[in-house]
Structure formats: structure tokens, C-alpha cells
Amino acid sequence: MKSTINNVSFRSFDELQYQGENEIAPFACTTLIVKDLNNNVYHGRGMELTFGEGLSSLTFYPKGYAFQHLAPDQSKGLQYVAKFGIMAVTTPVSAFDPMCAMEGVNDAGLSFSLNMMPALPLKDITVDQYPNSVPFASFGEWALANFATTEDLKAGISSGAAFWSESLTLLGGVKTPFHFAVYDKTGGSVVVEVKNGELIIYDNPTGVMTNGPEFPWHIENLNNYSHLSNVETTVGSFGNGITLKQPDSGIATTNLPASSTSVGRFVKAFYYSNYANKVADPDLQLAELGHVMNNFDRPKNITKEVSSLAKDGTPEKYMTEFTLWIVLTDLSRGILYVRTYDNLNYQKYTFEQFANQTAMVSTKLV
């Protein structure tokens, strides 16, 4: 409990702990960008869940498509018309929307990733805002429909839409525990989070995002890794006349976090995105991005969490987090590759293949 004496504040340890939802469904993600020698931007993202195989689709929305979601009272919310064509990976996270966009890109070269972050929900909107309401889970879709660059998004985020936090059935009823990484083809990068019930948008020069804690915490934590370098130190000399020699290559990565936690993945993603090999050929750069994202591919059963206990208190069932799919996106050429858990190869989608589509098209990812 907080108390104040002579302008000095005292806080209990409990106040330092996370104060959001008590239970958060396992839902990890890593998103990052790399550039080629010509400064073209490529966006990689992995989606980790403990379930969800067969639930995701590749969905195309043509320019002119009218979106409209429900308000908190199930009346119709804001209708907005797509200014751009959109390709998105969609999943039925909401009970009222079977096509929530988790990842996507528009034909202007703006892309986004929806990542889980444990946080308190947005403040409730008022009844008079219901006609302009958009569920926060649909923020990425709304951004792709309306904006071409991250600067456009920053200028327009405070007008028009009233975002609200919906209880999501697929995630056990938690209220939209998300934040969003948004990129554009010029290298613009921002993170959108909820803080104290309000939306806040951060410039993100790292081009990286994972999950909680808040984005500023991850940036502060990077200061603990000022020693990172991809240059190998294979020989070490010591004052007592001993010289040590590394018999193999790869010692530079020993300073990276070993865990697959959000904190560990953020540091690793920052390292890999910074040192990723740059080439001039866009197709080869996508292959390089694929190699980077392989470092964030989680097989089933490597880590397990207890999901239920037997009557005697011993673990009865476990759940395991795994990479449901990985997406590689070329923002300049409008190409999106998806690889699902059971596949070795990527499926390729382009705006060109949807050029004659005037209606929404959705195909299950298998």
C-alpha cells in the first residue's frame, strides 16, 4: 500500500508487480524488420500459441472494401472503407469477428503485427462514441485500411475511431491484451500500446517487438547489452601467460539470452535484425530474412506449462507453446510468404494475384 510522509512516497512490493489481468493465455510473437543493400524493407514475424492449427486464413480485402465491427452493446460501430488493397493473416479471436487480422500488409507498403502484451484494457468508451467504435483487436486492419505510412498513422490515430477493449473468447475472456508493431516501406517503425487506459504510440528505431513488458522497458533493458557484437573473439590472453583459443566459430552469440521469453527474444531479435546479411536481390533478401526468423521458430514440447492439476495437486495436463506460423513480407513489392507449423515450405501471396478481385477472398492456411 502506498503512503506518503514529507513528500516521500513509499510503495509495497505488491505495487511493483503486474496489476493487469490475472490470467493471460500463452500467445507469444516476435516481429522485426531487415533492410537490403538498397534500403528496401522486409518484415518477419512468428506467431506462437498453444493451440490454433487450422484456424488461420490468408484474407484479401480489395480497395473499397467496407469494414464495420460491433460496438460494446452489439450495435454497429464505425464503418470505414479501405483506401488500399490488404493481405492479412486472420484468426477468429473475437466471438463476433471470425476474421481478426493478426498480421498484414497493404499495397502502399504499410505492414503490422499484433502481439500480446499483458496490460490493463482501454478505458470504457461512452455510448455516444459507439457509432465510431472499433474493437482494439481490429486496430491493425483499421491502420492498413486507412494509412500508407507510419507518419500518416501517427497523424491520424487520434481522429475518427474510438477503440474499445473487447473480452476475447478464444483467449479465455481477457480484454484485448495486445500491442501493435507497424512498419512502412521507407523504414518507418512505431509501436502502439495501451497505458493507463489510453493509446500511446512510440517511435521504434529498433524495428523489433515481442511481448510484455511495455516497449520502453525493453528499450531500457537493451542498455544491459552494450557489449553485443557479431565479431568473433577467438583468442584470449591472460596476465598469467595463458592464451585461450576458441576451437569453433559462433562464440559471438554466447552473450545473447538463451531463453524464449519475451525479454530474451527482444534482445535476440535486435541482434539478428541488426546483423542480418544484406544483399541487393530482393528474393535473396527474403531468404536471408527466413534464416533470421528460423531462430524464433519454436517446436512443440520443448517447453511445457502446467494447464491443470489432479486432485492430489500434482500436474495432470500440460500445454506447449509452438510457432503456429511465420510470415515474411516484402513491403516494396507487395509479397507475403506464410509457413505453417506442419510445412517445410512457404506459401507465396502477392497483390498481383488478387488484381482482378473485387470482393473479399479468404483461404484457410494449412
Short mmCIF file of C-alpha atoms in Angstrom, two decimals:
data_model
loop_
_atom_site.label_atom_id
_atom_site.label_comp_id
_atom_site.label_asym_id
_atom_site.label_seq_id
_atom_site.Cartn_x
_atom_site.Cartn_y
_atom_site.Cartn_z
CA MET A 1 0.00 0.00 0.00
CA LYS A 2 1.35 3.44 -0.93
CA SER A 3 1.89 6.03 1.79
CA THR A 4 3.42 9.50 1.79
CA ILE A 5 5.41 11.26 4.52
CA ASN A 6 7.04 14.66 3.97
CA ASN A 7 6.72 14.32 0.18
CA VAL A 8 8.44 10.91 0.20
CA SER A 9 6.38 8.09 -1.28
CA PHE A 10 6.58 4.51 -0.04
CA ARG A 11 5.36 1.59 -2.11
CA SER A 12 4.87 -2.04 -1.17
CA PHE A 13 6.45 -4.81 -3.22
CA ASP A 14 2.99 -5.83 -4.47
CA GLU A 15 2.69 -2.48 -6.21
CA LEU A 16 5.77 -3.32 -8.28
CA GLN A 17 4.10 -6.43 -9.65
CA TYR A 18 1.95 -6.63 -12.77
CA GLN A 19 -1.50 -5.24 -12.00
CA GLY A 20 -3.37 -6.36 -15.12
CA GLU A 21 -5.41 -9.45 -15.87
CA ASN A 22 -4.67 -12.37 -13.55
CA GLU A 23 -4.55 -14.90 -16.36
CA ILE A 24 -3.13 -14.38 -19.82
CA ALA A 25 -3.39 -17.04 -22.49
CA PRO A 26 0.03 -18.10 -23.84
CA PHE A 27 0.43 -16.11 -27.03
CA ALA A 28 3.99 -15.15 -27.92
CA CYS A 29 5.19 -13.32 -31.01
CA THR A 30 8.42 -11.94 -32.44
CA THR A 31 8.36 -9.27 -35.13
CA LEU A 32 11.27 -7.45 -36.78
CA ILE A 33 12.43 -5.79 -39.97
CA VAL A 34 15.61 -6.01 -42.02
CA LYS A 35 16.78 -3.94 -44.98
CA ASP A 36 18.62 -4.89 -48.16
CA LEU A 37 21.51 -3.02 -49.76
CA ASN A 38 19.02 -0.72 -51.48
CA ASN A 39 17.23 0.10 -48.20
CA ASN A 40 14.12 -1.87 -49.14
CA VAL A 41 12.30 -3.16 -46.05
CA TYR A 42 11.38 -6.77 -45.23
CA HIS A 43 9.18 -7.72 -42.30
CA GLY A 44 9.41 -11.05 -40.46
CA ARG A 45 7.02 -12.32 -37.81
CA GLY A 46 6.45 -15.54 -35.90
CA MET A 47 3.17 -16.39 -34.14
CA GLU A 48 3.35 -18.66 -31.10
CA LEU A 49 0.30 -20.22 -29.45
CA THR A 50 -0.62 -23.36 -27.52
CA PHE A 51 -3.44 -24.07 -29.98
CA GLY A 52 -4.86 -22.75 -33.23
CA GLU A 53 -3.84 -25.14 -36.00
CA GLY A 54 -6.31 -24.85 -38.87
CA LEU A 55 -7.86 -21.61 -37.55
CA SER A 56 -5.85 -19.06 -39.56
CA SER A 57 -6.61 -17.86 -43.09
CA LEU A 58 -4.96 -15.69 -45.70
CA THR A 59 -7.53 -13.00 -46.39
CA PHE A 60 -7.50 -10.40 -49.15
CA TYR A 61 -9.57 -7.21 -48.94
CA PRO A 62 -9.80 -5.11 -52.13
CA LYS A 63 -9.54 -1.35 -52.20
CA GLY A 64 -13.03 -0.01 -51.47
CA TYR A 65 -13.97 -2.84 -49.10
CA ALA A 66 -16.23 -1.57 -46.29
CA PHE A 67 -15.29 -2.68 -42.78
CA GLN A 68 -17.70 -2.42 -39.86
CA HIS A 69 -17.45 -4.06 -36.43
CA LEU A 70 -19.70 -4.10 -33.41
CA ALA A 71 -19.83 -1.64 -30.53
CA PRO A 72 -19.85 -2.80 -26.87
CA ASP A 73 -23.66 -3.12 -26.92
CA GLN A 74 -23.51 -5.13 -30.18
CA SER A 75 -24.82 -2.22 -32.24
CA LYS A 76 -22.92 -1.32 -35.41
CA GLY A 77 -19.72 0.60 -34.93
CA LEU A 78 -17.62 2.72 -37.29
CA GLN A 79 -17.76 1.90 -40.98
CA TYR A 80 -14.53 2.62 -42.81
CA VAL A 81 -13.66 1.93 -46.43
CA ALA A 82 -10.26 0.53 -47.39
CA LYS A 83 -8.16 3.06 -49.26
CA PHE A 84 -5.75 0.27 -50.18
CA GLY A 85 -5.76 -3.41 -51.00
CA ILE A 86 -4.89 -5.56 -47.97
CA MET A 87 -3.45 -9.05 -47.46
CA ALA A 88 -3.77 -10.31 -43.88
CA VAL A 89 -3.46 -13.45 -41.80
CA THR A 90 -6.77 -13.62 -39.96
CA THR A 91 -7.93 -15.70 -36.97
CA PRO A 92 -11.30 -15.86 -35.12
CA VAL A 93 -10.04 -14.36 -31.85
CA SER A 94 -13.30 -12.49 -31.27
CA ALA A 95 -16.67 -14.19 -30.78
CA PHE A 96 -18.15 -11.55 -33.10
CA ASP A 97 -15.46 -11.37 -35.77
CA PRO A 98 -14.22 -14.59 -37.44
CA MET A 99 -11.53 -12.68 -39.34
CA CYS A 100 -9.47 -10.69 -36.86
CA ALA A 101 -6.27 -9.58 -38.63
CA MET A 102 -3.18 -10.71 -36.73
CA GLU A 103 -0.63 -9.77 -39.39
CA GLY A 104 -0.89 -7.94 -42.68
CA VAL A 105 0.32 -5.55 -45.34
CA ASN A 106 -1.39 -3.10 -47.69
CA ASP A 107 -0.46 -2.29 -51.26
CA ALA A 108 1.05 1.05 -50.17
CA GLY A 109 3.72 -0.85 -48.22
CA LEU A 110 2.40 -0.47 -44.65
CA SER A 111 2.51 -3.62 -42.53
CA PHE A 112 1.74 -4.56 -38.94
CA SER A 113 1.98 -7.32 -36.34
CA LEU A 114 -0.47 -7.87 -33.47
CA ASN A 115 1.48 -9.09 -30.42
CA MET A 116 0.22 -9.99 -26.98
CA MET A 117 1.18 -7.74 -24.08
CA PRO A 118 -0.21 -8.12 -20.55
CA ALA A 119 -1.79 -4.74 -19.85
CA LEU A 120 -4.90 -3.22 -18.39
CA PRO A 121 -7.61 -2.60 -21.02
CA LEU A 122 -8.57 0.68 -22.61
CA LYS A 123 -10.90 2.92 -20.67
CA ASP A 124 -14.56 2.27 -21.50
CA ILE A 125 -15.90 4.42 -24.30
CA THR A 126 -19.14 6.33 -23.87
CA VAL A 127 -22.43 5.45 -25.53
CA ASP A 128 -22.20 8.47 -27.83
CA GLN A 129 -18.91 7.04 -29.14
CA TYR A 130 -20.44 3.68 -30.10
CA PRO A 131 -21.17 4.74 -33.74
CA ASN A 132 -17.43 5.48 -34.14
CA SER A 133 -16.22 2.42 -32.24
CA VAL A 134 -13.64 -0.12 -33.44
CA PRO A 135 -12.56 -3.14 -31.33
CA PHE A 136 -8.89 -2.78 -30.41
CA ALA A 137 -8.21 -6.26 -31.82
CA SER A 138 -9.02 -4.71 -35.24
CA PHE A 139 -6.52 -1.87 -34.88
CA GLY A 140 -4.09 -3.35 -37.41
CA GLU A 141 -6.79 -3.85 -40.01
CA TRP A 142 -8.01 -0.27 -39.43
CA ALA A 143 -4.45 1.05 -39.87
CA LEU A 144 -3.92 -0.85 -43.14
CA ALA A 145 -7.29 0.33 -44.49
CA ASN A 146 -6.57 3.99 -43.80
CA PHE A 147 -2.84 4.77 -43.95
CA ALA A 148 0.16 4.44 -46.26
CA THR A 149 2.97 5.29 -43.83
CA THR A 150 3.69 5.30 -40.12
CA GLU A 151 3.76 9.11 -40.20
CA ASP A 152 0.24 9.09 -41.64
CA LEU A 153 -0.80 6.73 -38.85
CA LYS A 154 0.71 9.00 -36.18
CA ALA A 155 -1.16 11.97 -37.63
CA GLY A 156 -4.49 10.14 -37.88
CA ILE A 157 -4.55 7.88 -34.83
CA SER A 158 -6.32 10.43 -32.63
CA SER A 159 -9.18 11.17 -35.00
CA GLY A 160 -12.16 9.21 -36.21
CA ALA A 161 -12.09 5.87 -34.41
CA ALA A 162 -12.98 5.17 -30.76
CA PHE A 163 -11.15 1.97 -29.81
CA TRP A 164 -12.53 -0.30 -27.10
CA SER A 165 -11.29 -3.44 -25.34
CA GLU A 166 -13.42 -6.46 -26.06
CA SER A 167 -13.42 -9.65 -23.96
CA LEU A 168 -11.95 -12.26 -26.30
CA THR A 169 -13.49 -15.73 -26.10
CA LEU A 170 -10.60 -17.54 -27.80
CA LEU A 171 -8.19 -16.14 -25.18
CA GLY A 172 -10.25 -17.02 -22.13
CA GLY A 173 -12.16 -13.75 -21.91
CA VAL A 174 -9.22 -11.37 -21.36
CA LYS A 175 -9.77 -7.85 -22.69
CA THR A 176 -7.69 -7.28 -25.80
CA PRO A 177 -4.23 -7.70 -24.24
CA PHE A 178 -2.41 -6.54 -27.35
CA HIS A 179 0.07 -4.06 -28.67
CA PHE A 180 0.94 -3.44 -32.32
CA ALA A 181 4.15 -3.03 -34.29
CA VAL A 182 3.65 -1.04 -37.51
CA TYR A 183 6.19 -0.58 -40.32
CA ASP A 184 6.30 1.08 -43.74
CA LYS A 185 8.42 0.57 -46.83
CA THR A 186 10.60 3.61 -46.06
CA GLY A 187 11.71 2.03 -42.76
CA GLY A 188 9.22 3.87 -40.55
CA SER A 189 8.54 1.88 -37.38
CA VAL A 190 6.20 2.51 -34.44
CA VAL A 191 4.71 0.58 -31.53
CA VAL A 192 1.14 1.21 -30.32
CA GLU A 193 0.34 0.25 -26.72
CA VAL A 194 -2.24 0.84 -24.01
CA LYS A 195 -1.03 2.70 -20.93
CA ASN A 196 -3.29 3.94 -18.14
CA GLY A 197 -6.28 3.11 -20.31
CA GLU A 198 -5.14 5.30 -23.21
CA LEU A 199 -3.40 4.59 -26.50
CA ILE A 200 0.21 5.65 -26.74
CA ILE A 201 2.40 5.47 -29.85
CA TYR A 202 6.19 5.13 -29.68
CA ASP A 203 8.76 5.64 -32.42
CA ASN A 204 10.70 2.38 -32.72
CA PRO A 205 14.15 2.75 -34.29
CA THR A 206 14.97 -0.86 -33.32
CA GLY A 207 12.33 -2.21 -35.72
CA VAL A 208 11.74 -5.01 -33.19
CA MET A 209 8.86 -6.00 -30.94
CA THR A 210 7.97 -9.07 -28.89
CA ASN A 211 5.54 -9.12 -25.94
CA GLY A 212 5.50 -7.63 -22.43
CA PRO A 213 6.68 -5.69 -20.52
CA GLU A 214 5.93 -2.31 -22.06
CA PHE A 215 8.03 -1.20 -25.01
CA PRO A 216 10.02 1.45 -23.02
CA TRP A 217 11.11 -1.30 -20.60
CA HIS A 218 12.59 -3.32 -23.49
CA ILE A 219 14.49 -0.26 -24.70
CA GLU A 220 15.85 0.35 -21.20
CA ASN A 221 16.86 -3.31 -20.96
CA LEU A 222 18.87 -3.06 -24.19
CA ASN A 223 21.35 -0.91 -22.24
CA ASN A 224 22.40 -4.13 -20.49
CA TYR A 225 23.66 -5.45 -23.85
CA SER A 226 26.01 -2.68 -24.99
CA HIS A 227 28.72 -5.36 -25.30
CA LEU A 228 26.94 -7.25 -28.10
CA SER A 229 28.90 -7.69 -31.31
CA ASN A 230 28.87 -10.17 -34.18
CA VAL A 231 32.69 -10.05 -34.37
CA GLU A 232 34.16 -13.27 -33.03
CA THR A 233 36.73 -13.14 -30.23
CA THR A 234 38.52 -16.43 -30.79
CA VAL A 235 41.71 -15.78 -28.82
CA GLY A 236 42.03 -14.50 -25.28
CA SER A 237 45.30 -13.71 -23.46
CA PHE A 238 45.55 -13.58 -19.68
CA GLY A 239 48.10 -12.00 -17.34
CA ASN A 240 49.48 -15.31 -16.10
CA GLY A 241 50.74 -16.17 -19.58
CA ILE A 242 47.79 -18.32 -20.61
CA THR A 243 46.32 -17.96 -24.09
CA LEU A 244 42.91 -19.48 -24.75
CA LYS A 245 41.77 -20.31 -28.28
CA GLN A 246 38.20 -21.00 -29.36
CA PRO A 247 38.16 -24.20 -31.48
CA ASP A 248 35.00 -23.27 -33.40
CA SER A 249 33.04 -20.29 -34.71
CA GLY A 250 29.89 -18.90 -33.11
CA ILE A 251 31.23 -17.59 -29.80
CA ALA A 252 29.83 -14.09 -30.51
CA THR A 253 26.28 -15.27 -29.77
CA THR A 254 27.18 -16.56 -26.31
CA ASN A 255 26.17 -13.18 -24.85
CA LEU A 256 22.62 -13.46 -26.18
CA PRO A 257 19.83 -14.57 -23.83
CA ALA A 258 19.22 -18.31 -24.02
CA SER A 259 15.51 -18.30 -23.17
CA SER A 260 12.50 -17.95 -25.44
CA THR A 261 10.87 -15.42 -23.13
CA SER A 262 9.63 -12.11 -24.49
CA VAL A 263 12.61 -10.32 -22.91
CA GLY A 264 15.11 -12.80 -24.33
CA ARG A 265 13.54 -12.77 -27.79
CA PHE A 266 13.56 -8.97 -27.94
CA VAL A 267 17.33 -8.86 -27.39
CA LYS A 268 17.92 -11.70 -29.86
CA ALA A 269 15.66 -10.09 -32.47
CA PHE A 270 17.51 -6.80 -32.06
CA TYR A 271 20.82 -8.61 -32.59
CA TYR A 272 19.70 -10.64 -35.61
CA SER A 273 17.92 -7.76 -37.34
CA ASN A 274 20.98 -5.53 -36.91
CA TYR A 275 23.49 -8.08 -38.21
CA ALA A 276 21.38 -9.83 -40.85
CA ASN A 277 23.24 -10.22 -44.14
CA LYS A 278 22.27 -7.56 -46.69
CA VAL A 279 22.11 -8.30 -50.40
CA ALA A 280 20.83 -6.46 -53.48
CA ASP A 281 18.48 -9.16 -54.80
CA PRO A 282 15.03 -8.89 -53.11
CA ASP A 283 14.34 -12.62 -53.44
CA LEU A 284 17.65 -13.46 -51.80
CA GLN A 285 16.98 -10.91 -49.06
CA LEU A 286 13.70 -12.68 -48.28
CA ALA A 287 15.70 -15.90 -47.99
CA GLU A 288 18.08 -14.14 -45.59
CA LEU A 289 15.05 -12.99 -43.56
CA GLY A 290 13.82 -16.58 -43.50
CA HIS A 291 17.13 -17.66 -41.94
CA VAL A 292 16.79 -14.93 -39.31
CA MET A 293 13.25 -15.99 -38.43
CA ASN A 294 14.34 -19.62 -38.07
CA ASN A 295 15.96 -18.50 -34.81
CA PHE A 296 12.48 -17.78 -33.41
CA ASP A 297 10.80 -21.00 -34.59
CA ARG A 298 9.60 -22.91 -31.51
CA PRO A 299 8.97 -26.67 -31.81
CA LYS A 300 6.26 -28.32 -29.74
CA ASN A 301 7.09 -29.77 -26.34
CA ILE A 302 10.46 -28.01 -25.92
CA THR A 303 8.87 -26.02 -23.11
CA LYS A 304 5.70 -27.01 -21.27
CA GLU A 305 3.41 -25.30 -18.79
CA VAL A 306 1.04 -26.96 -16.34
CA SER A 307 -2.54 -26.38 -17.52
CA SER A 308 -4.40 -28.39 -14.85
CA LEU A 309 -3.74 -30.20 -11.57
CA ALA A 310 -5.01 -33.54 -10.35
CA LYS A 311 -6.94 -33.80 -7.06
CA ASP A 312 -3.71 -34.52 -5.18
CA GLY A 313 -2.18 -31.31 -6.53
CA THR A 314 0.21 -32.95 -8.99
CA PRO A 315 0.36 -31.79 -12.64
CA GLU A 316 -2.27 -33.55 -14.72
CA LYS A 317 -2.15 -31.77 -18.08
CA TYR A 318 0.38 -29.59 -19.86
CA MET A 319 0.28 -27.11 -22.72
CA THR A 320 3.17 -26.32 -25.03
CA GLU A 321 3.76 -23.13 -26.96
CA PHE A 322 4.80 -23.56 -30.59
CA THR A 323 5.18 -21.48 -33.75
CA LEU A 324 1.81 -21.63 -35.45
CA TRP A 325 3.08 -19.76 -38.49
CA ILE A 326 5.87 -17.49 -39.74
CA VAL A 327 5.29 -14.64 -42.18
CA LEU A 328 7.90 -12.95 -44.41
CA THR A 329 6.78 -9.75 -46.15
CA ASP A 330 8.44 -7.68 -48.86
CA LEU A 331 6.95 -4.21 -48.28
CA SER A 332 8.18 -2.71 -51.55
CA ARG A 333 6.94 -5.43 -53.91
CA GLY A 334 3.81 -6.46 -52.01
CA ILE A 335 4.79 -10.09 -51.49
CA LEU A 336 3.79 -12.12 -48.43
CA TYR A 337 5.06 -15.61 -47.62
CA VAL A 338 3.47 -17.84 -44.94
CA ARG A 339 4.81 -21.09 -43.49
CA THR A 340 2.61 -23.08 -41.11
CA TYR A 341 3.86 -25.46 -38.42
CA ASP A 342 3.43 -28.67 -40.43
CA ASN A 343 5.17 -27.38 -43.55
CA LEU A 344 8.78 -27.04 -44.63
CA ASN A 345 7.96 -24.61 -47.43
CA TYR A 346 6.37 -21.16 -47.61
CA GLN A 347 3.18 -20.33 -49.46
CA LYS A 348 3.51 -17.19 -51.59
CA TYR A 349 0.84 -14.49 -51.96
CA THR A 350 1.07 -11.26 -53.98
CA PHE A 351 -1.21 -8.33 -54.69
CA GLU A 352 -0.83 -9.15 -58.37
CA GLN A 353 -2.62 -12.46 -57.96
CA PHE A 354 -5.61 -10.60 -56.46
CA ALA A 355 -5.58 -7.82 -59.07
CA ASN A 356 -8.94 -8.85 -60.55
CA GLN A 357 -10.69 -9.48 -57.23
CA THR A 358 -13.42 -7.01 -56.32
CA ALA A 359 -14.65 -8.89 -53.24
CA MET A 360 -13.05 -10.23 -50.10
CA VAL A 361 -11.28 -13.60 -50.57
CA SER A 362 -10.22 -15.85 -47.68
CA THR A 363 -8.32 -19.17 -47.83
CA LYS A 364 -7.52 -21.45 -44.90
CA LEU A 365 -3.82 -21.83 -44.15
CA VAL A 366 -2.83 -25.48 -43.88
#
